[in-house]
Short mmCIF file of C-alpha atoms and ligand atoms in Angstrom, two decimals:
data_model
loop_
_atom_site.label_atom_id
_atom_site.label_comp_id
_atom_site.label_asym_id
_atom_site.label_seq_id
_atom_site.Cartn_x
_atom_site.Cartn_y
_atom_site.Cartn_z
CA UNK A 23 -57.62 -193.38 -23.27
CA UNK A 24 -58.92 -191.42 -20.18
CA UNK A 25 -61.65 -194.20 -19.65
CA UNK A 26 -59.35 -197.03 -19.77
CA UNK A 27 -57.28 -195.13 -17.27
CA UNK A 28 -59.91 -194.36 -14.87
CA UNK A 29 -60.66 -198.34 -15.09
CA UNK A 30 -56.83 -198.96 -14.59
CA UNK A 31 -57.03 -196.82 -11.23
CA UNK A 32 -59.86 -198.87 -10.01
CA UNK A 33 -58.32 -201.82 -10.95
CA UNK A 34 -55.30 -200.40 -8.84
CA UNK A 35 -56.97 -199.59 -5.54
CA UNK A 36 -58.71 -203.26 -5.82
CA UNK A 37 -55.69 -204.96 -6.91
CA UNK A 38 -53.55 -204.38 -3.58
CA UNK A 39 -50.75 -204.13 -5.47
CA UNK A 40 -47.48 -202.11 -3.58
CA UNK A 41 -47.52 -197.93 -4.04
CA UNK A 42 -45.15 -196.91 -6.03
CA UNK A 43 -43.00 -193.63 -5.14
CA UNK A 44 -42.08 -191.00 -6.99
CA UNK A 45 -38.27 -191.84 -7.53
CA UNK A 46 -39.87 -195.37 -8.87
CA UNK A 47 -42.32 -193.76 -11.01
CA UNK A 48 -39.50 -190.94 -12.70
CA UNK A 49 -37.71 -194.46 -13.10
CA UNK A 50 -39.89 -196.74 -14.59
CA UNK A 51 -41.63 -193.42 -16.99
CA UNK A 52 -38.08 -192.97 -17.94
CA UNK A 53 -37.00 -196.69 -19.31
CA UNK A 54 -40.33 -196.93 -21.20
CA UNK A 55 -39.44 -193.53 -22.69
CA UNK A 56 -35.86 -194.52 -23.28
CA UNK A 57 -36.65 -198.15 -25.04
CA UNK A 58 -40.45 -197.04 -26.42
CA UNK A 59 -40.21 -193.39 -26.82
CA UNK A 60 -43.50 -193.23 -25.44
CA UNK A 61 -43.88 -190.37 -22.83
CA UNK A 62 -45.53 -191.43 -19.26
CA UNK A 63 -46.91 -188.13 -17.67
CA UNK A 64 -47.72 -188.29 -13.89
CA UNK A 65 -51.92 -188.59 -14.80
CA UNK A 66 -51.05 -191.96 -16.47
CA UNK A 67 -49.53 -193.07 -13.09
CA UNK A 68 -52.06 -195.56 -12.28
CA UNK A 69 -52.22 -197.38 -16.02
CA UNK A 70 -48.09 -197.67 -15.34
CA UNK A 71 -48.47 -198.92 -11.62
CA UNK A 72 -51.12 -201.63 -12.69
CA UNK A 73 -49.57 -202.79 -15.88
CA UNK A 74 -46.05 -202.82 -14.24
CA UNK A 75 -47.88 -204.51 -10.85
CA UNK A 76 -50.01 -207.23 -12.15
CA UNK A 77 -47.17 -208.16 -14.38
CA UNK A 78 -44.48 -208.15 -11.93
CA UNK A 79 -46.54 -210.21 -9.81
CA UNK A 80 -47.29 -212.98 -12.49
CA UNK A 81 -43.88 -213.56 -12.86
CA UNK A 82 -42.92 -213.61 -9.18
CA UNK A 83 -41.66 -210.17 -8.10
CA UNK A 84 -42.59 -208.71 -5.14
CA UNK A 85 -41.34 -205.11 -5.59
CA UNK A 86 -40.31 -202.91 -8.46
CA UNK A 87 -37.01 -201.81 -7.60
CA UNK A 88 -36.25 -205.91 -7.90
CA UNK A 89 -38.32 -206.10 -11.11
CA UNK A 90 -36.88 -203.26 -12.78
CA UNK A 91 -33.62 -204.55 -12.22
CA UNK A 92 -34.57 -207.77 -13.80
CA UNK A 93 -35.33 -205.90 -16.67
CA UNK A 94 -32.27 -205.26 -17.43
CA UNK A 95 -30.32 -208.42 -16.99
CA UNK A 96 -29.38 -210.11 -20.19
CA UNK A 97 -31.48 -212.37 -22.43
CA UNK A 98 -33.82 -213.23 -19.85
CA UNK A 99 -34.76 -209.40 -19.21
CA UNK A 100 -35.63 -208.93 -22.86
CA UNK A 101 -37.78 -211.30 -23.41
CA UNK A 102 -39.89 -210.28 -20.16
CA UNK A 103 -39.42 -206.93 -21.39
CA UNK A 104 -41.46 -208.18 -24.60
CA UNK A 105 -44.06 -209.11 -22.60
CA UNK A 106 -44.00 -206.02 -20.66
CA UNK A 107 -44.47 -204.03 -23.55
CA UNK A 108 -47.27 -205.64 -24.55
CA UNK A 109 -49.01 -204.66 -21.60
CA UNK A 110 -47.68 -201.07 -21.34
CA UNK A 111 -48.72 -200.38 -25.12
CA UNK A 112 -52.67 -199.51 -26.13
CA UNK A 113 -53.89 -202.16 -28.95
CA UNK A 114 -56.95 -200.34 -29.70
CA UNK A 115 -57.53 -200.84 -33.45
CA UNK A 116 -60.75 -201.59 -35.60
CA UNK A 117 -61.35 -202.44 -39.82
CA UNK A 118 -61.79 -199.13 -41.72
CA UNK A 119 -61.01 -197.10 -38.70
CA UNK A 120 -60.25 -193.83 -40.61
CA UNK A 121 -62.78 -194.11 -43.73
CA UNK A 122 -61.87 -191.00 -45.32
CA UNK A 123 -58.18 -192.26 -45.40
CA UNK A 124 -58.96 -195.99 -46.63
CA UNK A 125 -61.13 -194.37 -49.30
CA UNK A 126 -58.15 -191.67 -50.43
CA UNK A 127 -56.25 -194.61 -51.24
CA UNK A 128 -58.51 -196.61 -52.80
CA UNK A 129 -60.34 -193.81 -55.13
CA UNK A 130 -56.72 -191.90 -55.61
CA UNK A 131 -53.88 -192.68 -54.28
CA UNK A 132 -54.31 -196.35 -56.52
CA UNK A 133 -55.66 -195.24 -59.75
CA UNK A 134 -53.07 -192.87 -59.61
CA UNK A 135 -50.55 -195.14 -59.43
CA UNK A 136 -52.30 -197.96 -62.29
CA UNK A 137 -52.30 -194.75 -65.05
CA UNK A 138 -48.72 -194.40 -64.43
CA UNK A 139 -48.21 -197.85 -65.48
CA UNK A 140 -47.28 -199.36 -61.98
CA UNK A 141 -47.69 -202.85 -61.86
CA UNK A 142 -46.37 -203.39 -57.84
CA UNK A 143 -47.25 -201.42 -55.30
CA UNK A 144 -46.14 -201.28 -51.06
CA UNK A 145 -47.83 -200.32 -48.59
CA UNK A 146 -46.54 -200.24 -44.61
CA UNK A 147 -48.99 -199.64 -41.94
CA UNK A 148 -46.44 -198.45 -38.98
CA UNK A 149 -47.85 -199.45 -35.28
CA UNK A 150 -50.16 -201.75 -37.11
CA UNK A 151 -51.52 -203.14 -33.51
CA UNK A 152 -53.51 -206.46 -34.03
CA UNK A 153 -53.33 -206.50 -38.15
CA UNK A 154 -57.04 -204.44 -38.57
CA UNK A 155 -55.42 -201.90 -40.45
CA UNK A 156 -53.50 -204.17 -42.27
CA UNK A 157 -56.27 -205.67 -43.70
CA UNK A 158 -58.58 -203.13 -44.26
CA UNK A 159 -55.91 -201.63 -46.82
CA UNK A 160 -55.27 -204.73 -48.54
CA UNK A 161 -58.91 -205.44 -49.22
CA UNK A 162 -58.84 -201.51 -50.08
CA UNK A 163 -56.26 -202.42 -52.56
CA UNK A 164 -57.44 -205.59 -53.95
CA UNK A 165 -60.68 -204.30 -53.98
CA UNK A 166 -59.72 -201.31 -56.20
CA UNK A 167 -57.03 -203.29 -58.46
CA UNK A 168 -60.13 -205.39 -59.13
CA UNK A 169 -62.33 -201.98 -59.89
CA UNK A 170 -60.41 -200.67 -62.37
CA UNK A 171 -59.22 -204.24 -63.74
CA UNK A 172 -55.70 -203.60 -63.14
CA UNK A 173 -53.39 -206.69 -62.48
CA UNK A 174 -50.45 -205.07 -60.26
CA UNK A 175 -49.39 -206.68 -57.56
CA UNK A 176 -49.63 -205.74 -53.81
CA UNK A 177 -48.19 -206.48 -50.53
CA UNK A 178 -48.93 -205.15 -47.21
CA UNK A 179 -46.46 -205.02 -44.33
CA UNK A 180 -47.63 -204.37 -40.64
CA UNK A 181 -45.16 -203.30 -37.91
CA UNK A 182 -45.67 -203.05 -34.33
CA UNK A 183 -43.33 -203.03 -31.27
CA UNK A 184 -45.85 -205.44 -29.48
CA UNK A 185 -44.88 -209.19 -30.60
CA UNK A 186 -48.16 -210.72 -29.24
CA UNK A 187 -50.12 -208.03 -31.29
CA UNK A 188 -48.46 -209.39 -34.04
CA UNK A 189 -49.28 -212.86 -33.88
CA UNK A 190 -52.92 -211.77 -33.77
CA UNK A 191 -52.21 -209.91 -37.15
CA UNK A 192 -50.38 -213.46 -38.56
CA UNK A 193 -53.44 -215.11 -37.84
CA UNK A 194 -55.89 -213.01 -39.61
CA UNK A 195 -58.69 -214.81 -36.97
CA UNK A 196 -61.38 -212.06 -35.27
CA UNK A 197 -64.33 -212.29 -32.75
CA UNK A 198 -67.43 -211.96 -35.30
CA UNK A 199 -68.35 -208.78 -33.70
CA UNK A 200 -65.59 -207.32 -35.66
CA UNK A 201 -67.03 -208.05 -38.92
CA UNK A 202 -69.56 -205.17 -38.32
CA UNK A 203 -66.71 -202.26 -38.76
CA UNK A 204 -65.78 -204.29 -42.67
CA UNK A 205 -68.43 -203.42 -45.62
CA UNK A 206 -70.47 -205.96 -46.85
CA UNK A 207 -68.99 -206.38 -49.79
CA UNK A 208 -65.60 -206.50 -48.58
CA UNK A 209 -66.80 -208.87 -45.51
CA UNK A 210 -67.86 -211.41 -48.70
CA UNK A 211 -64.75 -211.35 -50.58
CA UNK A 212 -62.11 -211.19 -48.01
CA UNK A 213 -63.77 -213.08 -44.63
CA UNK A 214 -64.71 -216.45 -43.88
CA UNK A 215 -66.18 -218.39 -40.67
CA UNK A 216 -64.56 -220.25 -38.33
CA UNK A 217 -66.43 -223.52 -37.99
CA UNK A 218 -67.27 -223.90 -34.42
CA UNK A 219 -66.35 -220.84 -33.16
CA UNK A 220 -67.76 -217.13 -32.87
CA UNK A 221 -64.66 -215.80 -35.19
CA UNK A 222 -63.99 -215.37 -38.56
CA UNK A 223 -60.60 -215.65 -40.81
CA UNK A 224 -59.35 -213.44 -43.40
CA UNK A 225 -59.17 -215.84 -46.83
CA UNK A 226 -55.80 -217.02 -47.82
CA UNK A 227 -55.70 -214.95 -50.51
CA UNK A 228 -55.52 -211.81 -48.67
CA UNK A 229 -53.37 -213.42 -46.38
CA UNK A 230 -50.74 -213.84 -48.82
CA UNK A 231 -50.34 -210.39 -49.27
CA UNK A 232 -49.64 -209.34 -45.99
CA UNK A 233 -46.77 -209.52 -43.59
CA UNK A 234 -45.76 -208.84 -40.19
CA UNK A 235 -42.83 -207.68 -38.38
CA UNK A 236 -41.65 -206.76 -35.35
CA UNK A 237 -40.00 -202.89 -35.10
CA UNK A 238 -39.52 -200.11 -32.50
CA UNK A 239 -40.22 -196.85 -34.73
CA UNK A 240 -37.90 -195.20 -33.11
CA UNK A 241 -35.28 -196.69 -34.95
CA UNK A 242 -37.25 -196.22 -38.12
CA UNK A 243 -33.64 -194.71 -39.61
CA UNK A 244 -31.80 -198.51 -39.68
CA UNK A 245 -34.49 -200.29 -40.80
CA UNK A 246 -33.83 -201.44 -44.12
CA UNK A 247 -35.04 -199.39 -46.73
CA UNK A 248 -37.46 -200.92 -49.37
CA UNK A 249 -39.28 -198.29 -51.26
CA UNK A 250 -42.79 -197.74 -50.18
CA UNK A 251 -45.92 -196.17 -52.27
CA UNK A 252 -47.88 -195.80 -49.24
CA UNK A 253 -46.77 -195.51 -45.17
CA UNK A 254 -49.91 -195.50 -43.11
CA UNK A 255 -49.08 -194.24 -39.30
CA UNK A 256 -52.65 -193.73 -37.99
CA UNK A 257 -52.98 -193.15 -33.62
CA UNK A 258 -49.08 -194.15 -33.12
CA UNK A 259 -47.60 -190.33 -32.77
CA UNK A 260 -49.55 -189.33 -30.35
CA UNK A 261 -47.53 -191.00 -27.45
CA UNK A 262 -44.66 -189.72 -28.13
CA UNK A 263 -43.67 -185.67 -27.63
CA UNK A 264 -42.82 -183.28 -30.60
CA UNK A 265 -39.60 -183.73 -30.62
CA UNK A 266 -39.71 -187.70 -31.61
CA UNK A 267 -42.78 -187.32 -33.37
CA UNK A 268 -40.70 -185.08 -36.46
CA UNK A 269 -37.74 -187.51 -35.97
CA UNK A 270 -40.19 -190.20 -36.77
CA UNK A 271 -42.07 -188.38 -39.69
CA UNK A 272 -38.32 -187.79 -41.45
CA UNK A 273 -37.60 -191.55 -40.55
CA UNK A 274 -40.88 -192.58 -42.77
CA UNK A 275 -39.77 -190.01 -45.32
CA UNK A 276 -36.68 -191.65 -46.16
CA UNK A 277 -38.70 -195.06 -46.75
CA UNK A 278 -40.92 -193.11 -49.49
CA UNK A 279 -40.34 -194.00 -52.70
CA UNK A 280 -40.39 -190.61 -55.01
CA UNK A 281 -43.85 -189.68 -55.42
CA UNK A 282 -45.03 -191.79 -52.50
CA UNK A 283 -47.42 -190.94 -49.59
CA UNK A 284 -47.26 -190.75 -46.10
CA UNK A 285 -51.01 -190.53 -44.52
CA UNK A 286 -50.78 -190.15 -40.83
CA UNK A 287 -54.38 -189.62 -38.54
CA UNK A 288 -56.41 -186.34 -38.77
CA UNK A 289 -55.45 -184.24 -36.17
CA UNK A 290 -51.96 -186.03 -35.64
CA UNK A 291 -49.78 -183.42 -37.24
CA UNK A 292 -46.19 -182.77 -36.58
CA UNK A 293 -45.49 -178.83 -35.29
CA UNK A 294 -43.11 -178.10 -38.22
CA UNK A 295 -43.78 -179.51 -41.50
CA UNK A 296 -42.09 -182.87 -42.37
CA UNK A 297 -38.84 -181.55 -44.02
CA UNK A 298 -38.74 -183.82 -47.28
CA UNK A 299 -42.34 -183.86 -47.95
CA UNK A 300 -44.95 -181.80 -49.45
CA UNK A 301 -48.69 -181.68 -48.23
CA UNK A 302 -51.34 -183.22 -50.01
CA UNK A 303 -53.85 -180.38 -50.76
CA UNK A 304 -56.70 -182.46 -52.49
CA UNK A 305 -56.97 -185.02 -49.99
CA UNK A 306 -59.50 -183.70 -48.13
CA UNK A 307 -59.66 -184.33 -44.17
CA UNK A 308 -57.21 -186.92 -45.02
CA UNK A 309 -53.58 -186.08 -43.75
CA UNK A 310 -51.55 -186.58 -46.43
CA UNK A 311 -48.00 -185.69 -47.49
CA UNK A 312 -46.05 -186.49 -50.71
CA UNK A 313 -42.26 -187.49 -51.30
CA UNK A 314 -41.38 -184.78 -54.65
CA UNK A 315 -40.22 -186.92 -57.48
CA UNK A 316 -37.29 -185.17 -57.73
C1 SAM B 13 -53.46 -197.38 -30.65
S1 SAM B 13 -52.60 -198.57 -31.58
C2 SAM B 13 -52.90 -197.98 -33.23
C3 SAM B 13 -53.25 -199.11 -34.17
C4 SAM B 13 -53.60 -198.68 -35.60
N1 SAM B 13 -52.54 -197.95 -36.21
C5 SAM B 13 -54.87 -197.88 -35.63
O1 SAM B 13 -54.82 -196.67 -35.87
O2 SAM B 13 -55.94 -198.44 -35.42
C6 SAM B 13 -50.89 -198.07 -31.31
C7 SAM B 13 -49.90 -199.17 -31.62
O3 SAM B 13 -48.59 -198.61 -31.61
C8 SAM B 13 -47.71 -199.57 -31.07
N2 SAM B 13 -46.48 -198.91 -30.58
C9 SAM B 13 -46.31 -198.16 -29.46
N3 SAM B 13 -45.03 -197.76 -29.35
C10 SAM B 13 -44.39 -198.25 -30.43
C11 SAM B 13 -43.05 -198.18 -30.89
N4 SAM B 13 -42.10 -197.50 -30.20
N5 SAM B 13 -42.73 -198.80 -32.03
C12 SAM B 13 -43.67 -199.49 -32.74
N6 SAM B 13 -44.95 -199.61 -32.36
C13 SAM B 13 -45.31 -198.99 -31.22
C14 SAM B 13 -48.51 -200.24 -29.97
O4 SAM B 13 -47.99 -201.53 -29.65
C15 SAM B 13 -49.90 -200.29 -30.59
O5 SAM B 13 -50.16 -201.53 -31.21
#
């Protein structure tokens, strides 16, 4: 993140964009914390200032008193809010990311699940960016389903506050540089080239078991509840402070179905414990926490 922000302050001073002042910056920090929950503090002034700037100026604002206002102003303000938030919001995201994690649920987590006798199984990735993670725990799944010849059925839902993110993730298509971060085997099974071009698809067939969907986390408690195995928050919590970053946890609780895990990033745990779930102590490095079954 530092780098990126470093870049954005060079990008700033080049840009001639207008200084913003402090009563701007406490404002602007303060809606995206309001509508985002994502904290700004005053180090990440320049990556606010040039996302904010270059945007407002694409769309024909001048200052940001005028812009912010805009912001607020009916259906036209939300939907340039939308594409605010895609700017203000960091994408970064690769296949298998976390391998420790990916293999917990594909050499636990699932078989558990196929002695019990389950034949469906949900999994959420939560601030699911451009679909990467999506993917790489479907082909986990159908990967390990197809190990230990188990017919369940899977489906994968990705959710992200960012709506052009999520068109990325719809259309499952990658620069081929990507394909480097997805194991062989996987990249045979699950990936395909796109004639003419220097990307590659997910198949169909993967496709088909994955969804997208817009949603804020922080209003992870009225989202409707549809019992999940697995949640998967990886690099999400740590823009937002302590505070939100428990209220989320015991949002994602609630959508556990009993006996269900949530596996957040190493490193990204809560300060108190996640009231309605217990830690997973044989995972490893892997940050796991279970839903009791009763
Ligand atoms: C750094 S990416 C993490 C992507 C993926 N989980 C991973 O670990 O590779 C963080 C994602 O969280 C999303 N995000 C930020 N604030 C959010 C919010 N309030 N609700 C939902 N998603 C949010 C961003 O749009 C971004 O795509």
């Amino acid at each position: 993140m530092a780098a990126a922000d470093q870049q954005r302050g060079d990008l700033l001073q080049a840009s001639g964009l207008p200084e913003m002042d402090d009563r701007q910056f406490a404002c602007w920090a303060s809606l995206l914390e309001r509508r985002t929950g994502m904290t700004m503090p005053p180090e990440r002034k320049s990556f606010l200032v040039t996302s904010v700037g270059l945007r407002m100026r694409e769309v024909g604002f001048q200052d940001y008193d005028a812009y912010y206002r805009h912001l607020q102003s009916g259906v036209a303000g939300n939907l340039e809010w939308a594409a605010l938030v895609d700017r203000l919001t960091v994408h970064e995201t690769r296949f298998f990311r976390d391998p420790a994690a990916v293999q917990y649920v594909a050499d636990t987590a699932l078989p558990e699940r196929i002695d019990h006798g389950q034949d469906e199984l949900s999994l959420w990735s939560v601030g699911c960016s451009t679909g990467e993670e999506v993917y790489t725990l479907a082909m986990s799944v159908a990967d390990g389903l197809a190990r230990h010849g188990s017919t369940a059925r899977f489906g994968v839902t990705g959710t992200d506050i960012s709506l052009q993110a999520l068109s990325v993730g719809r259309s499952g298509v990658y620069p081929a540089r990507r394909l480097r971060d997805i194991p062989q085997t996987a990249q045979a099974a699950f990936c395909e080239p796109v004639p003419g071009q220097n990307h590659f698809r997910i198949k169909a067939g993967l496709r088909r078991r994955v969804c997208f969907a817009q949603m804020n986390v922080l209003n992870v408690h009225q989202a409707r509840r549809l019992p999940m195995d697995i949640i998967y928050c990886q690099n999400l919590l740590i823009y937002f402070d302590w505070a939100r970053r428990q209220a989320i946890v015991d949002g994602l609780a609630q959508h556990l179905r009993p006996g269900g895990l949530l596996i957040l990033g190493a490193g990204e745990l809560v300060r108190g414990h996640p009231e309605q779930l217990e830690r997973v102590t044989d995972a490893g490095d892997v940050l796991a926490f279970r839903r009791p079954t009763q």
